[in-house]
Amino acid sequence: MGFIQSTFSLLVGAAGGIYIAQNYDVPNIKNYMQGLMGKAKELDHAYKKPEDGSKSKAYVFPFTPRYIIPVAGMMVGNAMTVTGVTMKKLHEDVKTQRSLVETALALGATPRQATVQQVRRSLVIALSPVIDNAKTVGLIALPGAMTGLIMGGASPLEAIQLQIVVMNMLMGASTVSSILSTYLCWPAFFTKAFQIDNSVFAD
């Protein structure tokens, strides 16, 4: 049955191909593919990073201590602030909503399941200023790094590129640090018996 079906499909396909080739102008796929390959090569040549002598121009800033140390300092400082706000808000929410958390634990939920809403709320509140700041950069507020570069004589395009990279790095560092801190500090709120640790929430 399979052989007959395959043979029938082959004959129908061959007959259909012959009919289309004799009665219609079939597009030359080879020419189309060559044209697409040519366009792809043009795009690759236009956006490819320069090599050797002009390699430093391929990046927003070179990977040297002169540039890495200030950017890393901004990332660490911003991540520490967001992490502190996240942990403080999480501690407050678990403390104020202790009855809800204990009810969930009594019904069989794990500590992570019992406090997932508090964790989400703390992350949203802590990351909101960073996200809102990214929304207004360049439109309402001009960051110090970009303003300083422009006033120092740098190209506005280069200053904008640097600021975009810095803002993305700040948001990434803040997000990773806040999520990682909540994940690692979750067990500290509970005992090994899956009960809220009173010593953590003592006044």
XYZ file of N, CA and C in Angstrom:
609
model
N 0.828 -1.207 0.000
C 0.000 0.000 0.000
C 0.857 1.250 0.000
N 1.936 1.210 0.788
C 2.820 2.367 0.833
C 3.521 2.597 -0.493
N 3.931 1.501 -1.168
C 4.604 1.636 -2.462
C 3.660 2.216 -3.509
N 2.409 1.752 -3.516
C 1.434 2.256 -4.490
C 1.152 3.735 -4.245
N 1.025 4.108 -2.977
C 0.758 5.511 -2.648
C 1.924 6.399 -3.050
N 3.152 5.945 -2.806
C 4.320 6.734 -3.178
C 4.427 6.877 -4.694
N 4.157 5.790 -5.419
C 4.214 5.839 -6.881
C 3.152 6.775 -7.437
N 1.958 6.715 -6.876
C 0.878 7.591 -7.331
C 1.221 9.062 -7.086
N 1.785 9.361 -5.921
C 2.179 10.740 -5.621
C 3.267 11.220 -6.576
N 4.207 10.322 -6.914
C 5.270 10.685 -7.847
C 4.715 10.991 -9.231
N 3.800 10.154 -9.710
C 3.226 10.366 -11.040
C 2.395 11.645 -11.092
N 1.602 11.890 -10.061
C 0.790 13.112 -10.031
C 1.676 14.342 -9.974
N 2.716 14.296 -9.165
C 3.624 15.431 -9.076
C 4.360 15.687 -10.373
N 4.807 14.613 -11.033
C 5.512 14.774 -12.304
C 4.590 15.338 -13.372
N 3.357 14.818 -13.443
C 2.407 15.320 -14.434
C 2.062 16.781 -14.174
N 1.863 17.125 -12.919
C 1.567 18.521 -12.591
C 2.727 19.436 -12.921
N 3.952 18.992 -12.653
C 5.115 19.807 -12.970
C 5.286 20.024 -14.462
N 5.063 18.981 -15.245
C 5.176 19.109 -16.705
C 4.125 20.071 -17.246
N 2.908 19.954 -16.741
C 1.829 20.830 -17.216
C 2.130 22.291 -16.881
N 2.594 22.557 -15.656
C 2.892 23.936 -15.250
C 4.059 24.496 -16.058
N 5.091 23.672 -16.297
C 6.258 24.145 -17.034
C 5.922 24.474 -18.485
N 4.971 23.763 -19.085
C 4.626 23.990 -20.484
C 3.631 25.132 -20.679
N 2.850 25.460 -19.676
C 1.778 26.436 -19.853
C 1.968 27.730 -19.066
N 2.932 27.784 -18.155
C 3.113 28.972 -17.321
C 4.587 29.362 -17.296
N 4.820 30.649 -17.015
C 6.189 31.140 -16.858
C 6.643 30.853 -15.429
N 7.433 29.847 -15.295
C 7.915 29.456 -13.969
C 9.062 30.380 -13.568
N 9.006 30.987 -12.394
C 10.100 31.880 -11.978
C 11.404 31.110 -11.813
N 12.479 31.787 -12.147
C 13.803 31.183 -12.038
C 14.266 31.272 -10.581
N 14.160 30.161 -9.883
C 14.506 30.139 -8.465
C 15.991 30.428 -8.261
N 16.804 29.983 -9.205
C 18.243 30.181 -9.066
C 18.593 31.666 -9.059
N 17.959 32.426 -9.967
C 18.229 33.867 -10.001
C 17.746 34.552 -8.722
N 16.583 34.122 -8.220
C 16.078 34.693 -6.977
C 17.035 34.416 -5.815
N 17.526 33.195 -5.740
C 18.433 32.839 -4.652
C 19.751 33.601 -4.756
N 20.237 33.770 -5.992
C 21.466 34.542 -6.162
C 21.263 36.001 -5.750
N 20.087 36.546 -6.084
C 19.795 37.914 -5.666
C 19.714 38.050 -4.154
N 19.074 37.071 -3.499
C 18.990 37.107 -2.041
C 20.364 36.973 -1.399
N 21.197 36.101 -1.958
C 22.542 35.944 -1.419
C 23.355 37.223 -1.584
N 23.150 37.903 -2.720
C 23.850 39.170 -2.924
C 23.424 40.220 -1.914
N 22.109 40.296 -1.645
C 21.624 41.242 -0.639
C 22.168 40.906 0.743
N 22.212 39.616 1.053
C 22.736 39.208 2.356
C 24.209 39.579 2.501
N 24.982 39.419 1.427
C 26.395 39.790 1.482
C 26.562 41.295 1.646
N 25.691 42.072 0.980
C 25.763 43.529 1.131
C 25.462 43.949 2.569
N 24.431 43.339 3.166
C 24.113 43.661 4.555
C 25.239 43.241 5.491
N 25.817 42.072 5.229
C 26.917 41.606 6.068
C 28.117 42.544 5.967
N 28.395 43.008 4.762
C 29.525 43.923 4.577
C 29.243 45.286 5.214
N 27.977 45.715 5.170
C 27.643 47.034 5.703
C 27.688 47.067 7.225
N 27.273 45.970 7.878
C 27.175 45.965 9.334
C 28.272 45.163 10.016
N 29.188 44.619 9.260
C 30.255 43.829 9.860
C 31.229 44.736 10.590
N 31.686 44.284 11.741
C 32.629 45.075 12.517
C 33.972 45.145 11.799
N 34.609 46.295 11.836
C 35.923 46.411 11.193
C 36.961 45.547 11.884
N 38.025 45.261 11.188
C 39.048 44.359 11.688
C 40.354 45.100 11.932
N 41.220 44.434 12.681
C 42.598 44.855 12.931
C 42.695 46.295 13.411
N 43.202 47.194 12.547
C 43.523 48.547 12.973
C 42.346 49.329 13.485
N 41.177 49.137 12.927
C 40.002 49.899 13.341
C 39.094 49.095 14.250
N 39.644 48.106 14.942
C 38.826 47.235 15.777
C 38.198 47.997 16.931
N 38.863 49.019 17.458
C 38.328 49.754 18.596
C 37.058 50.503 18.246
N 36.831 50.804 16.964
C 35.638 51.531 16.568
C 34.417 50.632 16.482
N 34.603 49.321 16.622
C 33.484 48.400 16.497
C 32.667 48.318 17.776
N 33.143 48.893 18.869
C 32.459 48.797 20.138
C 32.097 50.194 20.630
N 31.091 50.230 21.511
C 30.698 51.514 22.079
C 31.828 52.081 22.925
N 32.463 51.235 23.732
C 33.665 51.639 24.455
C 34.583 50.426 24.564
N 35.885 50.625 24.500
C 36.818 49.497 24.529
C 36.839 48.822 25.890
N 37.231 47.565 25.877
C 37.269 46.770 27.105
C 38.586 47.038 27.827
N 38.656 48.191 28.459
C 39.839 48.591 29.219
C 39.400 49.077 30.592
N 40.300 49.044 31.588
C 39.910 49.496 32.937
C 39.383 50.925 32.972
N 39.845 51.759 32.071
C 39.404 53.156 32.056
C 37.896 53.270 31.876
N 37.314 52.368 31.122
C 35.876 52.404 30.863
C 35.115 51.365 31.688
N 35.721 50.212 31.919
C 35.018 49.130 32.597
C 34.768 49.459 34.064
N 35.742 50.071 34.735
C 35.594 50.346 36.169
C 34.431 51.298 36.453
N 34.292 52.438 35.758
C 33.128 53.301 36.039
C 31.794 52.635 35.726
N 31.730 51.922 34.597
C 30.470 51.265 34.234
C 30.130 50.164 35.233
N 31.139 49.387 35.633
C 30.897 48.339 36.625
C 30.471 48.935 37.959
N 31.055 50.080 38.318
C 30.645 50.739 39.555
C 29.189 51.172 39.519
N 28.756 51.714 38.382
C 27.345 52.095 38.252
C 26.437 50.879 38.329
N 26.842 49.790 37.704
C 26.028 48.575 37.729
C 25.901 48.025 39.143
N 27.023 47.932 39.846
C 27.003 47.372 41.201
C 26.206 48.265 42.145
N 26.420 49.586 42.051
C 25.687 50.497 42.926
C 24.189 50.444 42.697
N 23.780 50.432 41.442
C 22.353 50.365 41.143
C 21.762 49.021 41.562
N 22.516 47.940 41.340
C 22.026 46.616 41.728
C 21.892 46.503 43.242
N 22.819 47.094 43.989
C 22.724 47.057 45.451
C 21.492 47.802 45.940
N 21.199 48.942 45.330
C 20.015 49.708 45.736
C 18.733 48.931 45.478
N 18.622 48.365 44.281
C 17.416 47.606 43.934
C 17.288 46.366 44.815
N 18.400 45.705 45.092
C 18.357 44.514 45.943
C 17.914 44.862 47.360
N 18.413 45.978 47.879
C 18.000 46.400 49.217
C 16.512 46.700 49.296
N 15.992 47.397 48.289
C 14.555 47.691 48.265
C 13.743 46.408 48.147
N 14.214 45.478 47.332
C 13.496 44.211 47.153
C 13.404 43.437 48.457
N 14.523 43.294 49.150
C 14.527 42.521 50.384
C 13.729 43.214 51.485
N 13.816 44.536 51.552
C 13.049 45.260 52.571
C 11.553 45.114 52.337
N 11.127 45.251 51.076
C 9.705 45.120 50.767
C 9.225 43.694 50.985
N 10.038 42.716 50.637
C 9.650 41.325 50.850
C 9.499 41.028 52.335
N 10.418 41.534 53.135
C 10.336 41.327 54.581
C 9.075 41.962 55.153
N 8.765 43.172 54.708
C 7.571 43.854 55.210
C 6.291 43.139 54.788
N 6.225 42.693 53.542
C 5.010 42.035 53.061
C 4.776 40.707 53.769
N 5.826 39.934 53.948
C 5.660 38.653 54.646
C 5.258 38.889 56.098
N 5.791 39.937 56.697
C 5.457 40.229 58.094
C 4.015 40.702 58.234
N 3.576 41.603 57.355
C 2.211 42.124 57.449
C 1.168 41.102 57.000
N 1.538 40.218 56.100
C 0.611 39.200 55.601
C 0.963 37.818 56.154
N 1.415 37.818 57.365
C 1.853 36.562 57.981
C 0.713 35.556 58.087
N -0.476 36.035 58.399
C -1.610 35.112 58.539
C -1.915 34.400 57.225
N -1.809 35.125 56.109
C -2.055 34.497 54.812
C -0.995 33.453 54.494
N 0.251 33.787 54.807
C 1.340 32.842 54.542
C 1.186 31.593 55.401
N 0.852 31.769 56.677
C 0.689 30.614 57.556
C -0.507 29.762 57.146
N -1.559 30.409 56.655
C -2.715 29.644 56.173
C -2.336 28.786 54.976
N -1.562 29.365 54.060
C -1.120 28.592 52.897
C -0.219 27.435 53.311
N 0.645 27.675 54.288
C 1.508 26.598 54.775
C 0.694 25.495 55.441
N -0.345 25.888 56.184
C -1.183 24.895 56.854
C -1.964 24.043 55.863
N -2.245 24.608 54.694
C -2.983 23.866 53.668
C -2.072 23.009 52.791
N -0.778 22.993 53.100
C 0.133 22.104 52.387
C 1.042 22.775 51.384
N 1.019 24.096 51.311
C 1.885 24.795 50.363
C 3.315 24.824 50.880
N 4.243 24.854 49.963
C 5.646 25.002 50.334
C 5.923 26.474 50.652
N 7.034 26.776 51.313
C 7.338 28.188 51.588
C 7.393 29.055 50.335
N 7.910 28.530 49.254
C 7.972 29.315 48.020
C 6.577 29.556 47.454
N 5.727 28.548 47.520
C 4.361 28.722 47.037
C 3.570 29.670 47.927
N 3.839 29.643 49.221
C 3.086 30.482 50.153
C 3.453 31.953 50.037
N 4.650 32.252 49.568
C 5.104 33.648 49.517
C 5.349 34.137 48.096
N 4.830 33.440 47.103
C 5.112 33.836 45.725
C 4.501 35.196 45.395
N 3.333 35.503 45.945
C 2.713 36.800 45.674
C 3.523 37.938 46.297
N 4.031 37.727 47.493
C 4.854 38.754 48.135
C 6.158 38.982 47.372
N 6.719 37.910 46.847
C 7.960 38.043 46.076
C 7.710 38.829 44.796
N 6.637 38.511 44.102
C 6.319 39.234 42.874
C 6.091 40.713 43.144
N 5.379 41.006 44.214
C 5.098 42.405 44.545
C 6.389 43.157 44.875
N 7.265 42.539 45.627
C 8.522 43.203 45.984
C 9.396 43.434 44.759
N 9.416 42.485 43.830
C 10.208 42.664 42.611
C 9.638 43.776 41.740
N 8.329 43.827 41.628
C 7.700 44.871 40.807
C 7.983 46.251 41.384
N 7.840 46.391 42.690
C 8.058 47.697 43.317
C 9.524 48.110 43.222
N 10.437 47.169 43.392
C 11.862 47.511 43.368
C 12.350 47.847 41.963
N 11.826 47.161 40.951
C 12.290 47.378 39.582
C 11.532 48.480 38.857
N 10.437 48.944 39.419
C 9.654 49.988 38.744
C 10.445 51.271 38.509
N 11.210 51.789 39.484
C 11.979 53.016 39.204
C 13.001 52.849 38.086
N 13.634 51.686 38.017
C 14.629 51.463 36.965
C 13.963 51.441 35.591
N 12.828 50.762 35.496
C 12.117 50.679 34.215
C 11.550 52.038 33.829
N 10.984 52.763 34.795
C 10.445 54.097 34.501
C 11.546 55.058 34.079
N 12.712 54.921 34.681
C 13.835 55.770 34.287
C 14.263 55.490 32.857
N 14.233 54.217 32.464
C 14.600 53.867 31.091
C 13.590 54.406 30.084
N 12.336 54.550 30.497
C 11.313 55.065 29.586
C 11.529 56.537 29.250
N 12.072 57.294 30.192
C 12.193 58.742 30.007
C 13.583 59.184 29.577
N 14.521 58.261 29.477
C 15.887 58.638 29.098
C 15.900 59.187 27.674
N 16.446 60.365 27.515
C 16.549 60.988 26.204
C 15.324 61.764 25.776
N 14.180 61.513 26.407
C 12.958 62.237 26.053
C 12.662 63.350 27.048
N 12.711 63.014 28.328
C 12.437 63.998 29.378
C 13.700 64.287 30.179
N 14.357 63.226 30.609
C 15.561 63.371 31.423
C 16.794 63.024 30.595
N 17.827 63.824 30.748
C 19.105 63.564 30.085
C 20.088 63.041 31.122
N 20.528 61.793 31.001
C 21.442 61.220 31.995
C 22.773 61.959 32.028
N 23.440 61.824 33.155
C 24.694 62.540 33.337
C 25.781 62.098 32.384
N 25.878 60.791 32.126
C 26.932 60.298 31.242
C 26.772 60.856 29.832
N 25.561 60.817 29.318
C 25.321 61.312 27.964
C 25.523 62.823 27.892
N 25.039 63.537 28.898
C 25.204 64.994 28.908
C 26.674 65.379 29.000
N 27.418 64.670 29.852
C 28.836 64.975 29.987
C 29.614 64.713 28.712
N 29.290 63.643 28.017
C 29.975 63.351 26.761
C 29.684 64.415 25.709
N 28.426 64.817 25.620
C 28.071 65.827 24.619
C 28.733 67.160 24.941
N 28.713 67.553 26.215
C 29.343 68.819 26.602
C 30.862 68.753 26.466
N 31.419 67.549 26.558
C 32.858 67.392 26.405
C 33.321 67.358 24.964
N 32.390 67.425 24.026
C 32.760 67.472 22.619
C 32.582 66.174 21.871
N 32.042 65.147 22.521
C 31.838 63.875 21.836
C 30.643 63.962 20.901
N 30.595 63.044 19.970
C 29.480 63.003 19.033
C 28.194 62.623 19.767
N 27.085 63.312 19.504
C 25.819 62.934 20.166
C 25.423 61.490 19.902
N 25.721 60.995 18.697
C 25.378 59.609 18.384
C 26.163 58.640 19.261
N 27.450 58.911 19.448
C 28.258 58.054 20.311
C 27.786 58.137 21.764
N 27.405 59.344 22.200
C 26.912 59.501 23.567
C 25.615 58.729 23.777
N 24.738 58.762 22.787
C 23.471 58.031 22.890
C 23.723 56.530 22.902
N 24.638 56.062 22.055
C 24.963 54.636 22.043
C 25.498 54.182 23.394
N 26.384 54.979 23.970
C 26.935 54.633 25.278
C 25.845 54.594 26.338
N 24.932 55.568 26.304
C 23.877 55.611 27.313
C 22.913 54.439 27.165
N 22.629 54.037 25.933
C 21.757 52.876 25.723
C 22.389 51.624 26.309
N 23.680 51.452 26.062
C 24.378 50.287 26.605
C 24.369 50.319 28.129
N 24.639 51.486 28.698
C 24.682 51.602 30.158
C 23.311 51.318 30.765
N 22.245 51.849 30.171
C 20.904 51.629 30.712
C 20.515 50.154 30.639
N 20.834 49.512 29.533
C 20.527 48.079 29.428
C 21.319 47.266 30.444
N 22.572 47.643 30.649
C 23.380 46.935 31.641
C 22.840 47.159 33.045
N 22.395 48.370 33.338
C 21.835 48.648 34.662
C 20.556 47.856 34.899
N 19.679 47.831 33.899
C 18.439 47.070 34.053
C 18.719 45.581 34.193
N 19.658 45.070 33.404
C 19.987 43.655 33.505
C 20.587 43.295 34.849
N 21.525 44.115 35.321
C 22.156 43.837 36.611
C 21.150 43.933 37.750
N 20.264 44.925 37.693
C 19.260 45.083 38.750
C 18.287 43.912 38.764
N 17.857 43.488 37.589
C 16.907 42.378 37.513
C 17.524 41.084 38.024
N 18.730 40.791 37.571
C 19.381 39.543 37.985
C 19.663 39.545 39.484
N 20.166 40.655 40.000
C 20.512 40.707 41.423
C 19.280 40.604 42.312
N 18.190 41.271 41.934
C 16.982 41.216 42.762
C 16.357 39.824 42.747
N 16.290 39.205 41.579
C 15.719 37.852 41.499
C 16.599 36.851 42.243
N 17.903 36.970 42.071
C 18.816 36.036 42.733
C 18.783 36.205 44.251
N 18.686 37.445 44.715
C 18.664 37.680 46.158
C 17.396 37.121 46.794
N 16.253 37.306 46.142
C 15.015 36.743 46.691
C 15.050 35.217 46.687
N 15.628 34.646 45.650
C 15.699 33.181 45.574
C 16.597 32.615 46.671
N 17.704 33.295 46.946
C 18.638 32.789 47.950
C 18.174 33.077 49.376
N 17.450 34.181 49.578
C 17.036 34.563 50.935
C 15.692 33.983 51.338
N 14.992 33.372 50.414
C 13.701 32.767 50.737
C 13.785 31.808 51.928
N 14.716 30.861 51.950
C 14.732 29.890 53.065
C 14.979 30.524 54.427
N 15.570 31.729 54.466
C 15.873 32.347 55.760
C 14.618 32.768 56.505
N 13.499 32.911 55.819
C 12.256 33.317 56.466
C 11.548 32.155 57.162
N 11.988 30.935 56.915
C 11.271 29.766 57.420
C 12.242 28.822 58.121
N 11.659 28.014 58.993
C 12.438 26.982 59.665
C 12.468 25.720 58.807
N 13.194 24.731 59.283
C 13.265 23.474 58.544
C 11.932 22.732 58.543
N 11.063 23.081 59.478
C 9.737 22.457 59.549
C 8.705 23.210 58.719
N 9.157 24.107 57.849
C 8.267 24.890 56.986
C 7.333 25.776 57.813
N 7.902 26.403 58.831
C 7.174 27.372 59.637
C 7.912 28.706 59.587
N 7.163 29.794 59.768
C 7.788 31.111 59.743
C 8.722 31.254 60.936
N 9.922 31.712 60.676
C 10.918 31.883 61.728
C 10.631 33.183 62.479
N 10.268 33.058 63.744
C 9.906 34.241 64.527
C 11.089 35.175 64.748
N 12.287 34.624 64.781
C 13.453 35.471 65.033
C 13.721 36.434 63.882
N 13.317 36.065 62.677
C 13.541 36.937 61.525
C 12.595 38.129 61.546
N 11.383 37.916 62.046
C 10.368 38.967 62.030
C 10.123 39.550 63.411
N 11.070 39.373 64.313
C 10.920 39.946 65.651
C 11.089 41.458 65.585
N 10.285 42.176 66.346
C 10.352 43.645 66.354
C 11.617 44.124 67.061
